CSV table of C-alpha atoms and ligand atoms in Angstrom, one decimal:
chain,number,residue,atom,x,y,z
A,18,UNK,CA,-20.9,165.3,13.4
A,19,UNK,CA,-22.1,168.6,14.8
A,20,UNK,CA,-22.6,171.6,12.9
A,21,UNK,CA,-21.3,175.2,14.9
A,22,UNK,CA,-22.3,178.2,13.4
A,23,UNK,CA,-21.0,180.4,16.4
A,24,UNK,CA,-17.6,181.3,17.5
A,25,UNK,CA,-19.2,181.0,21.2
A,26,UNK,CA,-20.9,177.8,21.0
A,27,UNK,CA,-17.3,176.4,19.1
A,28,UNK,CA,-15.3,177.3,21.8
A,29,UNK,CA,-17.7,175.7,25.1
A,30,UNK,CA,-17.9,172.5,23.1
A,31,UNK,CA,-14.0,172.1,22.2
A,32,UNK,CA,-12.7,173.6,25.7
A,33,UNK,CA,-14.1,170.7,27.7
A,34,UNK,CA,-12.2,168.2,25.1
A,35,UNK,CA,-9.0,170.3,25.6
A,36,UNK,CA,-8.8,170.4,29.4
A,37,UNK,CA,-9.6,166.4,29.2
A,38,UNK,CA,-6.2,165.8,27.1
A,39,UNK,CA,-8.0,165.2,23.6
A,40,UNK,CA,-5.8,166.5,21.1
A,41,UNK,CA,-7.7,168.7,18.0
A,42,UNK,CA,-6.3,168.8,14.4
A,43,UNK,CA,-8.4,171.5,12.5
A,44,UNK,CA,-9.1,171.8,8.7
A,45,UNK,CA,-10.0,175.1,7.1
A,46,UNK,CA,-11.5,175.0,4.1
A,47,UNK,CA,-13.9,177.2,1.9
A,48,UNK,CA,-16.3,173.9,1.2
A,49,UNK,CA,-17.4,172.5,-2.3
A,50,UNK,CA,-14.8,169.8,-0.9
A,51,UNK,CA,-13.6,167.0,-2.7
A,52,UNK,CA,-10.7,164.2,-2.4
A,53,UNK,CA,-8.1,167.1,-1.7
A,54,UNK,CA,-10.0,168.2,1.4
A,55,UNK,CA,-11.3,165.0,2.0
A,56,UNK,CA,-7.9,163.7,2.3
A,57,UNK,CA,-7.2,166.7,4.7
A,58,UNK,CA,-9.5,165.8,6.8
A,59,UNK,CA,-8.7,161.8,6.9
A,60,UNK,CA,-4.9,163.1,8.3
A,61,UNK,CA,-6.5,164.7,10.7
A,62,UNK,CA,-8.6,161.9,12.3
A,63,UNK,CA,-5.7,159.4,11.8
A,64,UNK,CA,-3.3,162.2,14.2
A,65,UNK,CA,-6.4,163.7,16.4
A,66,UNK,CA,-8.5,162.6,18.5
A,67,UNK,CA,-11.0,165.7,17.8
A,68,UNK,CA,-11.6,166.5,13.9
A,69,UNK,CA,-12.5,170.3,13.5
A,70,UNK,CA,-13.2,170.9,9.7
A,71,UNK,CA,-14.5,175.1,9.1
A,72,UNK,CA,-16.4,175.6,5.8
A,73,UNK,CA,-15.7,179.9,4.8
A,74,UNK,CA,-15.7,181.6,2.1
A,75,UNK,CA,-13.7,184.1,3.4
A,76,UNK,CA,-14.5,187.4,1.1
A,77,UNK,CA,-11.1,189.4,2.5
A,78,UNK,CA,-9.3,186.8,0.6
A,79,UNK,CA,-11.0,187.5,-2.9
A,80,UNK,CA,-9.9,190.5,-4.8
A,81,UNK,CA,-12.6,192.7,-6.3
A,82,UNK,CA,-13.6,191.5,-10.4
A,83,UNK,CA,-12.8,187.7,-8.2
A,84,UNK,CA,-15.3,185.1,-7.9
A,85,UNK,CA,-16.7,185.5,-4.2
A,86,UNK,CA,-20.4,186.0,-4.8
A,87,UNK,CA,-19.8,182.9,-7.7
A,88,UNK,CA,-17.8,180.8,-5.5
A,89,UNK,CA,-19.1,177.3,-5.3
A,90,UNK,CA,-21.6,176.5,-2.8
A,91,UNK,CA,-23.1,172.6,-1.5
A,92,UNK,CA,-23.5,172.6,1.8
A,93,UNK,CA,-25.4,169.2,1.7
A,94,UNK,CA,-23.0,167.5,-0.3
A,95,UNK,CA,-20.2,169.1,2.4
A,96,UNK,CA,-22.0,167.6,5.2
A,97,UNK,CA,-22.4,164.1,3.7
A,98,UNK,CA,-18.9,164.0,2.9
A,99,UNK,CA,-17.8,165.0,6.5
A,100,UNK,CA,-19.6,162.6,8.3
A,101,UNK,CA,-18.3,159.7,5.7
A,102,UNK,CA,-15.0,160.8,7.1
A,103,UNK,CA,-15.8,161.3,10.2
A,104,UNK,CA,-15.2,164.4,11.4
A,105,UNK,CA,-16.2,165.5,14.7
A,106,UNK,CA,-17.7,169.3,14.5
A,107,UNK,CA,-18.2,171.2,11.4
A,108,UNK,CA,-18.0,174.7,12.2
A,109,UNK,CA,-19.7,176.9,9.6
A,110,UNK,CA,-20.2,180.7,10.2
A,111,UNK,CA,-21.7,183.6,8.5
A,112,UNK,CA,-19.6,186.3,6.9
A,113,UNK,CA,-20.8,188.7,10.0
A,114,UNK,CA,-20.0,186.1,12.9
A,115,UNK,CA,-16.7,186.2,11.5
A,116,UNK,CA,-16.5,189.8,10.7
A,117,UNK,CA,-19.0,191.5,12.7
A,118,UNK,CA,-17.5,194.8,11.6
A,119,UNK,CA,-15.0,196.0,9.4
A,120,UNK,CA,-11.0,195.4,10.9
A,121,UNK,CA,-8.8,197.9,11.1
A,122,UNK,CA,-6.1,195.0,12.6
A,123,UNK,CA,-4.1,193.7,9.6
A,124,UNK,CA,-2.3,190.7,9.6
A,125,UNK,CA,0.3,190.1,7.0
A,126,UNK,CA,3.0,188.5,5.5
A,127,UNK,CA,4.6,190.7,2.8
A,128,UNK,CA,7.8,189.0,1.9
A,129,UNK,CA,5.9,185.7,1.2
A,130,UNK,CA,2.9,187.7,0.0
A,131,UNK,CA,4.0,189.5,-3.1
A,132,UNK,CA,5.2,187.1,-6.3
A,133,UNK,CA,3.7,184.6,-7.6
A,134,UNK,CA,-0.3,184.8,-6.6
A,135,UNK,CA,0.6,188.0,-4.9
A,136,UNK,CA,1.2,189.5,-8.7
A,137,UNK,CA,-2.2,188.8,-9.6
A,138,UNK,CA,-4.0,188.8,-6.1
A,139,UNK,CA,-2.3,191.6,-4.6
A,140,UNK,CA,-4.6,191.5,-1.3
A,141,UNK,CA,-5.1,187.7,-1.0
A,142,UNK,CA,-2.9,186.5,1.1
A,143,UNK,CA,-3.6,189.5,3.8
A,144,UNK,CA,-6.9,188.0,3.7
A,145,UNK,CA,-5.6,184.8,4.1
A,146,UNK,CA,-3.5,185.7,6.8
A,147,UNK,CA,-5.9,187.6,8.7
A,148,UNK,CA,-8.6,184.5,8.2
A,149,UNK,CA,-6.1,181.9,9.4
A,150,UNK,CA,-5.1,183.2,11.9
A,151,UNK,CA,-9.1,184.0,13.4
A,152,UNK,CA,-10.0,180.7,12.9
A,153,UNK,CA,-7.0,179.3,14.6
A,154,UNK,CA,-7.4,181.7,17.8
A,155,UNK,CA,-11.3,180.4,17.5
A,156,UNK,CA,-10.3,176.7,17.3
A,157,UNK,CA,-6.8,176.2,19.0
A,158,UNK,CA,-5.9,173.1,17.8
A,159,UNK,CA,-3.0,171.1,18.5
A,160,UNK,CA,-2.3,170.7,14.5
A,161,UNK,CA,-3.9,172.4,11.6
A,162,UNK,CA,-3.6,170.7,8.3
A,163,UNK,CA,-3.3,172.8,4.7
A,164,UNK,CA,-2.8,171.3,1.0
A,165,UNK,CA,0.3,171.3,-0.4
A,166,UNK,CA,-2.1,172.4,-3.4
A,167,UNK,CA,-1.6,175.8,-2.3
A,168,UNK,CA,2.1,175.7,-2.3
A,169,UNK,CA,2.7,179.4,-1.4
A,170,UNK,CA,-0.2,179.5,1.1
A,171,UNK,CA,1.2,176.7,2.9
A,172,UNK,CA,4.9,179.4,3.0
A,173,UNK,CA,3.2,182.0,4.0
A,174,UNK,CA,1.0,180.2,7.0
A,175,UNK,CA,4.6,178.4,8.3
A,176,UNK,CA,6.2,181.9,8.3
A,177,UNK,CA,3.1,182.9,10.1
A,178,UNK,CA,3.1,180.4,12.9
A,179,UNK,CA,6.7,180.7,13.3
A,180,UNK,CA,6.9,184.2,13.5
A,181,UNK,CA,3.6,185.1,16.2
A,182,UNK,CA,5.1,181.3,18.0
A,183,UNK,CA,1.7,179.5,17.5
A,184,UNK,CA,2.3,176.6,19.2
A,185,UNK,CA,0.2,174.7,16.5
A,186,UNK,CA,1.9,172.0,14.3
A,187,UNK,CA,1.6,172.1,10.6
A,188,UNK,CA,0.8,169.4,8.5
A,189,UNK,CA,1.1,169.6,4.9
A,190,UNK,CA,-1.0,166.8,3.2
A,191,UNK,CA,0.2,166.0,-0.9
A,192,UNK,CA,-1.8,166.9,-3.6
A,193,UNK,CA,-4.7,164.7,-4.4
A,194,UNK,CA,-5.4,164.5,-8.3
A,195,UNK,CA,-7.9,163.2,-11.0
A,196,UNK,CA,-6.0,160.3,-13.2
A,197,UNK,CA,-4.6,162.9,-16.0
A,198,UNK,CA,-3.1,164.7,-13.2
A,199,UNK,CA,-5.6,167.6,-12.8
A,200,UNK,CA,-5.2,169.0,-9.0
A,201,UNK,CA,-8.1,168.6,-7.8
A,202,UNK,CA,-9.8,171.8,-7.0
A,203,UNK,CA,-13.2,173.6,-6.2
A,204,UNK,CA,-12.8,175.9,-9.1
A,205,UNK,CA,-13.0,172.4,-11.8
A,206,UNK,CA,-16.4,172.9,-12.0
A,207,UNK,CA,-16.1,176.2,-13.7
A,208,UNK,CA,-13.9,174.5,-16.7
A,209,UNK,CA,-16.0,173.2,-20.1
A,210,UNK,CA,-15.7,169.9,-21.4
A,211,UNK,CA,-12.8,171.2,-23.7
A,212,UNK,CA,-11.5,173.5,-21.2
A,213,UNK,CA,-11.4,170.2,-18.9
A,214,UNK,CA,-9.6,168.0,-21.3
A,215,UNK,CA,-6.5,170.5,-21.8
A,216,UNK,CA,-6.4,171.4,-17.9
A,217,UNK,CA,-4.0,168.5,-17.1
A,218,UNK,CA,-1.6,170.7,-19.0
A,219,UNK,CA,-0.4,172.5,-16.1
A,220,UNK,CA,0.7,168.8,-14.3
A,221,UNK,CA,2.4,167.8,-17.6
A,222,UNK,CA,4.4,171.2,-17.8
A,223,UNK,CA,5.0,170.4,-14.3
A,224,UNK,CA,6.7,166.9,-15.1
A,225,UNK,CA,8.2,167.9,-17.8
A,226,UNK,CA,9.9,171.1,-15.7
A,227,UNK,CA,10.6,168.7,-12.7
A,228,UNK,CA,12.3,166.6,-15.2
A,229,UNK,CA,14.8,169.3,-16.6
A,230,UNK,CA,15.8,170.1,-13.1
A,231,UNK,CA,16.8,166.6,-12.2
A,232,UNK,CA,19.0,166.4,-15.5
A,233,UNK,CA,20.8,169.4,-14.2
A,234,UNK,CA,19.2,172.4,-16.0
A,235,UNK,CA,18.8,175.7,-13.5
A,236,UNK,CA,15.8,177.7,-12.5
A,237,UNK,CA,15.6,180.0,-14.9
A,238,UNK,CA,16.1,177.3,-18.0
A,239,UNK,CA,13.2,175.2,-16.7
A,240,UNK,CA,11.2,178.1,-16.1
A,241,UNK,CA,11.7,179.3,-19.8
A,242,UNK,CA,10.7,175.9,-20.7
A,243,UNK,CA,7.8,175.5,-18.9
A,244,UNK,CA,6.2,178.9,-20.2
A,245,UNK,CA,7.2,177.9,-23.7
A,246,UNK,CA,5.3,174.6,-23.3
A,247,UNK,CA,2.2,176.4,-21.7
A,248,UNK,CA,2.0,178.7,-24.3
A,249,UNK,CA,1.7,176.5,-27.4
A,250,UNK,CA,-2.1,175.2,-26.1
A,251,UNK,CA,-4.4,178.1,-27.5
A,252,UNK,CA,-7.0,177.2,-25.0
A,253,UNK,CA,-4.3,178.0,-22.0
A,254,UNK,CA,-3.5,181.8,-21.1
A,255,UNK,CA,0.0,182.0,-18.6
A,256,UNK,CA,-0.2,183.8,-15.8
A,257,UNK,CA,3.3,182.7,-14.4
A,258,UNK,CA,5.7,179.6,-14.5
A,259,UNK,CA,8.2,179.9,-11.4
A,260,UNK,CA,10.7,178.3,-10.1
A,261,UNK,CA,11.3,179.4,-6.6
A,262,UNK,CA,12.5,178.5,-3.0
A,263,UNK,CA,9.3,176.7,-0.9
A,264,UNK,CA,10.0,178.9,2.0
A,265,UNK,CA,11.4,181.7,0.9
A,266,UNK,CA,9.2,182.0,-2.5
A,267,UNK,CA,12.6,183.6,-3.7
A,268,UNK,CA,13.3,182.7,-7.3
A,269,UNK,CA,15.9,179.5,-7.6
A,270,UNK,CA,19.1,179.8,-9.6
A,271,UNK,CA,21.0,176.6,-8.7
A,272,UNK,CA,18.5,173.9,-8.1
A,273,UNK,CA,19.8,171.8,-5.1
A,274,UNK,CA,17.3,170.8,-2.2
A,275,UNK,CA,14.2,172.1,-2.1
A,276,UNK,CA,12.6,173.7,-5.2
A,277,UNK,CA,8.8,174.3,-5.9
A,278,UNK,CA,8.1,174.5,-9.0
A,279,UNK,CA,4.8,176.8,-9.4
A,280,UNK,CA,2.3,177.5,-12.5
A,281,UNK,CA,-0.4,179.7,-12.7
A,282,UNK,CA,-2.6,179.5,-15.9
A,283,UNK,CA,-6.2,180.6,-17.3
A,284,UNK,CA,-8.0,177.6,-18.8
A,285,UNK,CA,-10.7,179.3,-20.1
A,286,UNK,CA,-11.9,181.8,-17.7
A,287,UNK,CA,-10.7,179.8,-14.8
A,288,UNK,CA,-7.5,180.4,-13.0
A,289,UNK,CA,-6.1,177.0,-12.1
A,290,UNK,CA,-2.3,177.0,-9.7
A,291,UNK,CA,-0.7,173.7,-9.1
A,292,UNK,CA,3.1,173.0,-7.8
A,293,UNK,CA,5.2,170.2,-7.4
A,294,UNK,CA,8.2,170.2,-4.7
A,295,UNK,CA,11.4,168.2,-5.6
A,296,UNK,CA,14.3,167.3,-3.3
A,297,UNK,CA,17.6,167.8,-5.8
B,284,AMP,P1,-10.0,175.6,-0.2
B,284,AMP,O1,-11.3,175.0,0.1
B,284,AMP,O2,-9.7,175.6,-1.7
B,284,AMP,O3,-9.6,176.8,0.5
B,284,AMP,O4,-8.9,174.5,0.3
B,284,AMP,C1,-8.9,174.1,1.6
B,284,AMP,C2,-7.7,173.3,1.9
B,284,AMP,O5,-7.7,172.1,1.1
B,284,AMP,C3,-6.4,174.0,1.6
B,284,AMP,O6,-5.4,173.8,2.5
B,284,AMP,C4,-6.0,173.5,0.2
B,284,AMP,O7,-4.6,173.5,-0.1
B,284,AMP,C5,-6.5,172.0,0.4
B,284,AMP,N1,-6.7,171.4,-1.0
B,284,AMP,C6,-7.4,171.9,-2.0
B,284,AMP,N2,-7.3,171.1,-3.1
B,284,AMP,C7,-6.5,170.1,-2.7
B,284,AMP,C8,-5.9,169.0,-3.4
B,284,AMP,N3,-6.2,168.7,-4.7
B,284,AMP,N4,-5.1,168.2,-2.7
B,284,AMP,C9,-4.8,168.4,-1.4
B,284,AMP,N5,-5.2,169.5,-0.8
B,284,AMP,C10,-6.0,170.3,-1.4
């Protein structure tokens, strides 16, 4: 695997691939990676015949009192776990090859943008947006692949692709979780051993909401549900419980088709999300 830390040098060693016919699938991630990025990456070298995995902490996407400076960092451990799954460059840049000065080009998707994390994170998904779409003008791959994990990023990077006419194909890889159904996320680490043993809360609420819908009850009854469960464990602080179209992020009423059902909850001091999709 070969480590890029420039947008220059990641852009000579992928155009000769292109011009030969080699198709690139890319993987954007913020590193600490585990099984959920790891599995990322193994779509991509099943599909690609180039694997382009970037490690960013991107800080447009962090709001102020978040946990940029705190966010965790292994670049060794990153590296190691790349090359087990062999993929091809790792491009990793600084904060000022990336944003060499400050931008005064937005990109955003407001519609998408403002419930659900938007409440909280008012500015992150500009600075998703904005990142997303750098990276993929940097890598220009034929597919890019993004966790269903982050159920409303995944909305808001379809909407994004669709409306600018990327042609780039989206693949949206399932949720990879620990055995008590704990999403498996970078942000774990942060939880205490008791935090950790309530955190697979959120996936039981999750269950437990997904199973209301399929006996027939409507968005806002599973919703009330969910919160009520979510707010017996003392250790658990609700942010939201949503029931809401996967596109559209549009709260659900009648629940036919496709419905995500979305949590947000503080275990601790650590803000975990996690989603399931169902097909009613
Ligand atoms: P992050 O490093 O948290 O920005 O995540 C990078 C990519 O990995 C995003 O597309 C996430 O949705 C995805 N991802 C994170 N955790 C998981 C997981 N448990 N299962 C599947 N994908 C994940």
């Amino acid at each position: 695997m070969q480590v890029v830390t420039t947008i220059a040098e990641l852009r000579a060693q992928l155009a000769p691939l292109r011009q030969s016919g080699r198709t690139i699938g890319f993987v954007p991630t913020m590193g600490y990676l585990h099984r959920g990025h790891e599995a990322l990456v193994r779509a991509a070298r099943q599909e690609c015949d180039v694997v382009v995995v970037s490690i960013f902490v991107n800080p447009l996407q962090f709001g102020p009192t978040e946990d940029f400076e705190s966010y965790p960092r292994d670049s060794e451990h990153d590296r190691a776990i790349l090359s087990a799954a062999r993929a091809d460059f790792l491009f990793q840049p600084a904060v000022e090859e990336i944003y060499p000065r400050p931008l005064v080009t937005e990109v955003a998707v407001p519609e998408l943008s403002h419930s659900l994390e938007g409440r909280t994170r008012p500015t992150h998904f500009k600075g998703v947006a904005t990142v997303v779409l750098k990276l993929l003008h940097i890598v220009w791959p034929d597919r890019a692949y993004f966790g269903q994990k982050d159920g409303q990023q995944v909305a808001v990077v379809r909407r994004l692709l669709s409306d600018l006419d990327l042609p780039i194909e989206l693949r949206v890889v399932p949720t990879v979780r620990e055995d008590d159904g704990l999403a498996l996320s970078s942000r774990n680490v942060y939880l205490s051993p008791d935090e950790r043993q309530v955190a697979p809360l959120l996936h039981k609420v999750l269950v437990r909401g997904r199973e209301a819908a399929q006996a027939g009850s409507d968005g806002p009854t599973v919703q009330a549900a969910m919160e009520a469960l979510l707010r017996q464990e003392p250790l658990v602080r609700l942010d939201y419980a949503a029931v809401v179209d996967p596109d559209s992020m549009q709260p659900k009423h009648e629940l036919t088709g496709r419905v995500m059902l979305a949590i947000a909850a503080y275990v601790g001091k650590t803000r975990l999300i996690d989603n399931l999709v169902l097909d009613l």
